[in-house]
Amino acid sequence: MTTLHQVPAPRTRNTRTGRTPWRSWGTFLLLAGPNVALLVLFVYKPLVQNVQYSLLHWNLGSDTATHVGLQNYENYFTNPKTPAVLLTTLVFAVVTVGGCMALGLALARLLDRNLRGRTFVRAAVFAPYVLSGVAVGMCWLFVFDPQYGLVSGLLRAVGVGSPNWYNDPDWALAMVCIVYLWKYVGYVAIIYLAALQSVPHDILEAAQIDGASPLRTFWSIVFPLLSPTTFFLGVTVFIESNAGGSFDIIRAMTKGGPLEGTTTMVYQVYQEAFVDGSAGYASAIATLLFLALLVVTLVQMVVVERKVHYR
């Protein structure tokens, strides 16, 4: 009688690496585990705690807190100051994001030319991005000084009076937007410059042979090829503009004034939490800001990315 012996099934291996799945997972956890742990500890856990705090009536530093449900959110939307803060946040986002993208692309086009000293110019353009926002704000306070500032001196030279940058809410917001653009436009320009230098030269030469003008070549060929970079910058610059990149400049220059004319949502979170001590109310504002950024980012990823041309 023939005895049948059951042959064990061979272990599944990854045909690319020759490793078994459990070893691949072990390598993944070894390499990615520390980063995932840091993200959970310093990003996701505080995010969940912030949502929990938004449901409490809690004064910063107090040992007791009262659960109030959605009362903080209701108080925010019924606060008469909320529409002005939302409008300021929207205006600041549109001006800074649109300005950084447009000026950064134009500056990248200039830096892409073969000019003497271009390496130094590129470094000088990018340098403001790595500077402290507080230091930048303090320096620009002297530039915008109505009496002795550089801007007022230039305006007087052409017979124009200096605006009241410090006391007029509209001019104060314009001042903060200008400083933000000066600090962050170099980052956008350098990213766009790298993208411009990756455009295939044979495509540009073919367009030149076909008689296309430089403007037509840029809008019909170069700009569509920059769409992945434009998409990336649109998302990151928008988040940076609304999630903290403007706080240090506003804090150093205007402290949210005058008449709360430069108070954005991110600065309002600081104001409510660390000045007024309303930690629960500030957590509700921070949660709403996060949700707004999340929705806009998802819309960008779903709608805008469809028009992105990946090479």
Tab-separated table of N, CA and C in Angstrom, residues 109-204:
chain	number	residue	atom	x	y	z
A	109	ARG	N	10.756	82.626	-13.461
A	109	ARG	CA	11.081	82.838	-14.875
A	109	ARG	C	12.304	83.742	-15.019
A	110	LEU	N	12.405	84.751	-14.184
A	110	LEU	CA	13.569	85.640	-14.242
A	110	LEU	C	14.839	84.919	-13.785
A	111	LEU	N	14.718	84.117	-12.738
A	111	LEU	CA	15.887	83.420	-12.209
A	111	LEU	C	16.335	82.280	-13.114
A	112	ASP	N	15.491	81.873	-14.043
A	112	ASP	CA	15.826	80.767	-14.933
A	112	ASP	C	16.730	81.199	-16.082
A	113	ARG	N	16.969	82.487	-16.189
A	113	ARG	CA	17.803	82.979	-17.282
A	113	ARG	C	19.279	82.884	-16.917
A	114	ASN	N	20.101	82.786	-17.944
A	114	ASN	CA	21.544	82.650	-17.758
A	114	ASN	C	22.160	84.035	-17.573
A	115	LEU	N	22.095	84.525	-16.327
A	115	LEU	CA	22.600	85.850	-16.010
A	115	LEU	C	23.782	85.748	-15.049
A	116	ARG	N	24.639	86.754	-15.056
A	116	ARG	CA	25.785	86.773	-14.158
A	116	ARG	C	25.288	86.994	-12.714
A	117	GLY	N	25.844	86.214	-11.803
A	117	GLY	CA	25.485	86.335	-10.400
A	117	GLY	C	24.150	85.723	-10.040
A	118	ARG	N	23.625	84.854	-10.885
A	118	ARG	CA	22.290	84.309	-10.624
A	118	ARG	C	22.266	83.418	-9.381
A	119	THR	N	23.383	82.750	-9.072
A	119	THR	CA	23.421	81.912	-7.871
A	119	THR	C	23.230	82.755	-6.611
A	120	PHE	N	23.900	83.904	-6.566
A	120	PHE	CA	23.742	84.794	-5.417
A	120	PHE	C	22.317	85.329	-5.339
A	121	VAL	N	21.745	85.678	-6.488
A	121	VAL	CA	20.384	86.211	-6.505
A	121	VAL	C	19.386	85.153	-6.038
A	122	ARG	N	19.582	83.924	-6.460
A	122	ARG	CA	18.682	82.854	-6.027
A	122	ARG	C	18.753	82.662	-4.516
A	123	ALA	N	19.963	82.688	-3.974
A	123	ALA	CA	20.111	82.557	-2.522
A	123	ALA	C	19.466	83.725	-1.793
A	124	ALA	N	19.625	84.937	-2.346
A	124	ALA	CA	19.041	86.120	-1.710
A	124	ALA	C	17.512	86.069	-1.754
A	125	VAL	N	16.956	85.539	-2.827
A	125	VAL	CA	15.503	85.436	-2.944
A	125	VAL	C	14.944	84.430	-1.943
A	126	PHE	N	15.669	83.343	-1.740
A	126	PHE	CA	15.178	82.292	-0.846
A	126	PHE	C	15.443	82.610	0.624
A	127	ALA	N	16.400	83.480	0.906
A	127	ALA	CA	16.831	83.744	2.282
A	127	ALA	C	15.702	84.179	3.216
A	128	PRO	N	14.781	85.070	2.823
A	128	PRO	CA	13.716	85.469	3.761
A	128	PRO	C	12.871	84.319	4.270
A	129	TYR	N	12.761	83.250	3.488
A	129	TYR	CA	11.920	82.127	3.891
A	129	TYR	C	12.458	81.433	5.146
A	130	VAL	N	13.769	81.428	5.326
A	130	VAL	CA	14.365	80.730	6.471
A	130	VAL	C	14.537	81.647	7.678
A	131	LEU	N	14.189	82.912	7.537
A	131	LEU	CA	14.302	83.836	8.656
A	131	LEU	C	13.135	83.677	9.618
A	132	SER	N	13.347	84.061	10.853
A	132	SER	CA	12.274	84.030	11.850
A	132	SER	C	11.201	85.035	11.491
A	133	GLY	N	9.942	84.600	11.588
A	133	GLY	CA	8.829	85.497	11.282
A	133	GLY	C	8.775	86.688	12.222
A	134	VAL	N	9.136	86.475	13.481
A	134	VAL	CA	9.145	87.578	14.444
A	134	VAL	C	10.201	88.608	14.056
A	135	ALA	N	11.394	88.129	13.682
A	135	ALA	CA	12.454	89.052	13.270
A	135	ALA	C	12.056	89.820	12.015
A	136	VAL	N	11.436	89.124	11.073
A	136	VAL	CA	10.982	89.776	9.846
A	136	VAL	C	9.945	90.845	10.166
A	137	GLY	N	8.989	90.513	11.030
A	137	GLY	CA	7.960	91.483	11.390
A	137	GLY	C	8.526	92.701	12.086
A	138	MET	N	9.471	92.507	13.001
A	138	MET	CA	10.061	93.636	13.714
A	138	MET	C	10.836	94.548	12.768
A	139	CYS	N	11.561	93.966	11.825
A	139	CYS	CA	12.314	94.786	10.857
A	139	CYS	C	11.378	95.589	9.960
A	140	TRP	N	10.300	94.958	9.519
A	140	TRP	CA	9.384	95.654	8.623
A	140	TRP	C	8.567	96.721	9.334
A	141	LEU	N	8.476	96.651	10.649
A	141	LEU	CA	7.836	97.739	11.382
A	141	LEU	C	8.551	99.056	11.151
A	142	PHE	N	9.871	99.010	11.096
A	142	PHE	CA	10.642	100.227	10.828
A	142	PHE	C	10.488	100.661	9.370
A	143	VAL	N	10.363	99.697	8.466
A	143	VAL	CA	10.203	100.037	7.046
A	143	VAL	C	8.883	100.770	6.816
A	144	PHE	N	7.832	100.380	7.526
A	144	PHE	CA	6.516	100.982	7.340
A	144	PHE	C	6.243	102.143	8.300
A	145	ASP	N	7.212	102.558	9.068
A	145	ASP	CA	6.992	103.663	9.990
A	145	ASP	C	6.525	104.904	9.235
A	146	PRO	N	5.366	105.484	9.619
A	146	PRO	CA	4.812	106.623	8.850
A	146	PRO	C	5.708	107.849	8.841
A	147	GLN	N	6.583	107.996	9.813
A	147	GLN	CA	7.422	109.194	9.893
A	147	GLN	C	8.822	108.971	9.326
A	148	TYR	N	9.449	107.872	9.714
A	148	TYR	CA	10.852	107.687	9.380
A	148	TYR	C	11.116	106.428	8.547
A	149	GLY	N	10.076	105.733	8.153
A	149	GLY	CA	10.253	104.488	7.430
A	149	GLY	C	10.661	104.685	5.982
A	150	LEU	N	11.201	103.627	5.402
A	150	LEU	CA	11.640	103.663	4.007
A	150	LEU	C	10.467	103.873	3.060
A	151	VAL	N	9.338	103.209	3.337
A	151	VAL	CA	8.173	103.336	2.462
A	151	VAL	C	7.641	104.761	2.464
A	152	SER	N	7.540	105.360	3.649
A	152	SER	CA	7.053	106.740	3.716
A	152	SER	C	8.009	107.696	3.024
A	153	GLY	N	9.319	107.436	3.127
A	153	GLY	CA	10.290	108.281	2.444
A	153	GLY	C	10.171	108.200	0.937
A	154	LEU	N	9.968	106.990	0.422
A	154	LEU	CA	9.800	106.830	-1.024
A	154	LEU	C	8.510	107.479	-1.509
A	155	LEU	N	7.452	107.372	-0.721
A	155	LEU	CA	6.191	107.984	-1.120
A	155	LEU	C	6.277	109.511	-1.093
A	156	ARG	N	6.950	110.054	-0.086
A	156	ARG	CA	7.127	111.510	-0.046
A	156	ARG	C	7.969	112.001	-1.196
A	157	ALA	N	8.896	111.184	-1.681
A	157	ALA	CA	9.751	111.581	-2.797
A	157	ALA	C	8.951	111.769	-4.082
A	158	VAL	N	7.834	111.069	-4.205
A	158	VAL	CA	6.991	111.208	-5.398
A	158	VAL	C	5.753	112.037	-5.101
A	159	GLY	N	5.737	112.690	-3.946
A	159	GLY	CA	4.636	113.585	-3.617
A	159	GLY	C	3.389	112.915	-3.100
A	160	VAL	N	3.512	111.736	-2.524
A	160	VAL	CA	2.359	111.002	-2.000
A	160	VAL	C	2.537	110.821	-0.496
A	161	GLY	N	1.487	111.055	0.242
A	161	GLY	CA	1.549	110.871	1.681
A	161	GLY	C	1.528	109.409	2.068
A	162	SER	N	2.125	109.095	3.202
A	162	SER	CA	2.173	107.713	3.672
A	162	SER	C	0.839	107.309	4.289
A	163	PRO	N	0.321	106.122	3.950
A	163	PRO	CA	-0.908	105.640	4.600
A	163	PRO	C	-0.679	105.424	6.089
A	164	ASN	N	-1.755	105.391	6.818
A	164	ASN	CA	-1.682	105.155	8.255
A	164	ASN	C	-1.655	103.647	8.493
A	165	TRP	N	-0.468	103.068	8.307
A	165	TRP	CA	-0.336	101.623	8.347
A	165	TRP	C	-0.745	101.033	9.693
A	166	TYR	N	-0.494	101.734	10.769
A	166	TYR	CA	-0.664	101.168	12.097
A	166	TYR	C	-2.071	101.348	12.661
A	167	ASN	N	-2.796	102.380	12.229
A	167	ASN	CA	-4.084	102.707	12.839
A	167	ASN	C	-5.286	102.434	11.949
A	168	ASP	N	-5.074	102.206	10.664
A	168	ASP	CA	-6.167	101.911	9.745
A	168	ASP	C	-6.235	100.400	9.537
A	169	PRO	N	-7.368	99.756	9.850
A	169	PRO	CA	-7.435	98.290	9.726
A	169	PRO	C	-7.145	97.775	8.328
A	170	ASP	N	-7.634	98.461	7.302
A	170	ASP	CA	-7.413	97.994	5.936
A	170	ASP	C	-5.942	98.083	5.549
A	171	TRP	N	-5.308	99.216	5.874
A	171	TRP	CA	-3.893	99.361	5.547
A	171	TRP	C	-3.031	98.432	6.396
A	172	ALA	N	-3.445	98.168	7.621
A	172	ALA	CA	-2.701	97.233	8.467
A	172	ALA	C	-2.731	95.827	7.888
A	173	LEU	N	-3.888	95.410	7.371
A	173	LEU	CA	-3.985	94.100	6.741
A	173	LEU	C	-3.137	94.054	5.473
A	174	ALA	N	-3.162	95.151	4.698
A	174	ALA	CA	-2.318	95.203	3.500
A	174	ALA	C	-0.838	95.113	3.867
A	175	MET	N	-0.449	95.760	4.951
A	175	MET	CA	0.939	95.720	5.398
A	175	MET	C	1.353	94.294	5.760
A	176	VAL	N	0.507	93.597	6.489
A	176	VAL	CA	0.823	92.225	6.875
A	176	VAL	C	0.904	91.322	5.646
A	177	CYS	N	0.019	91.519	4.689
A	177	CYS	CA	0.053	90.723	3.459
A	177	CYS	C	1.345	90.957	2.688
A	178	ILE	N	1.797	92.204	2.614
A	178	ILE	CA	3.028	92.521	1.897
A	178	ILE	C	4.216	91.823	2.555
A	179	VAL	N	4.281	91.888	3.873
A	179	VAL	CA	5.394	91.253	4.590
A	179	VAL	C	5.349	89.737	4.407
A	180	TYR	N	4.172	89.149	4.463
A	180	TYR	CA	4.049	87.709	4.260
A	180	TYR	C	4.518	87.326	2.856
A	181	LEU	N	4.118	88.090	1.855
A	181	LEU	CA	4.550	87.808	0.494
A	181	LEU	C	6.062	87.900	0.376
A	182	TRP	N	6.659	88.922	0.980
A	182	TRP	CA	8.115	89.084	0.914
A	182	TRP	C	8.825	87.885	1.527
A	183	LYS	N	8.260	87.341	2.581
A	183	LYS	CA	8.921	86.230	3.270
A	183	LYS	C	8.763	84.911	2.523
A	184	TYR	N	7.614	84.659	1.925
A	184	TYR	CA	7.324	83.325	1.402
A	184	TYR	C	7.405	83.217	-0.119
A	185	VAL	N	7.494	84.319	-0.838
A	185	VAL	CA	7.509	84.223	-2.294
A	185	VAL	C	8.780	83.553	-2.790
A	186	GLY	N	9.880	83.675	-2.050
A	186	GLY	CA	11.124	83.030	-2.452
A	186	GLY	C	11.015	81.515	-2.444
A	187	TYR	N	10.290	80.974	-1.487
A	187	TYR	CA	10.084	79.518	-1.446
A	187	TYR	C	9.352	79.044	-2.697
A	188	VAL	N	8.282	79.747	-3.053
A	188	VAL	CA	7.520	79.373	-4.251
A	188	VAL	C	8.385	79.517	-5.496
A	189	ALA	N	9.186	80.585	-5.558
A	189	ALA	CA	10.031	80.820	-6.734
A	189	ALA	C	11.050	79.701	-6.913
A	190	ILE	N	11.665	79.246	-5.846
A	190	ILE	CA	12.681	78.197	-5.958
A	190	ILE	C	12.054	76.872	-6.387
A	191	ILE	N	10.878	76.558	-5.869
A	191	ILE	CA	10.202	75.317	-6.283
A	191	ILE	C	9.823	75.401	-7.756
A	192	TYR	N	9.292	76.539	-8.168
A	192	TYR	CA	8.953	76.709	-9.579
A	192	TYR	C	10.209	76.677	-10.452
A	193	LEU	N	11.300	77.238	-9.958
A	193	LEU	CA	12.546	77.239	-10.729
A	193	LEU	C	13.023	75.816	-10.992
A	194	ALA	N	12.965	74.969	-9.983
A	194	ALA	CA	13.348	73.570	-10.168
A	194	ALA	C	12.451	72.889	-11.202
A	195	ALA	N	11.160	73.220	-11.175
A	195	ALA	CA	10.238	72.631	-12.154
A	195	ALA	C	10.527	73.147	-13.560
A	196	LEU	N	10.833	74.440	-13.682
A	196	LEU	CA	11.149	75.000	-15.005
A	196	LEU	C	12.395	74.349	-15.597
A	197	GLN	N	13.371	74.068	-14.771
A	197	GLN	CA	14.605	73.477	-15.269
A	197	GLN	C	14.440	72.010	-15.637
A	198	SER	N	13.342	71.401	-15.251
A	198	SER	CA	13.089	70.006	-15.619
A	198	SER	C	12.247	69.870	-16.878
A	199	VAL	N	11.809	70.988	-17.447
A	199	VAL	CA	11.035	70.929	-18.696
A	199	VAL	C	11.959	70.467	-19.821
A	200	PRO	N	11.583	69.449	-20.594
A	200	PRO	CA	12.448	68.938	-21.665
A	200	PRO	C	12.769	70.018	-22.699
A	201	HIS	N	14.045	70.164	-23.003
A	201	HIS	CA	14.453	71.200	-23.956
A	201	HIS	C	14.029	70.864	-25.382
A	202	ASP	N	13.910	69.576	-25.709
A	202	ASP	CA	13.518	69.229	-27.075
A	202	ASP	C	12.105	69.715	-27.394
A	203	ILE	N	11.227	69.742	-26.389
A	203	ILE	CA	9.873	70.255	-26.615
A	203	ILE	C	9.924	71.758	-26.904
A	204	LEU	N	10.735	72.485	-26.151
A	204	LEU	CA	10.862	73.921	-26.368
A	204	LEU	C	11.488	74.212	-27.727
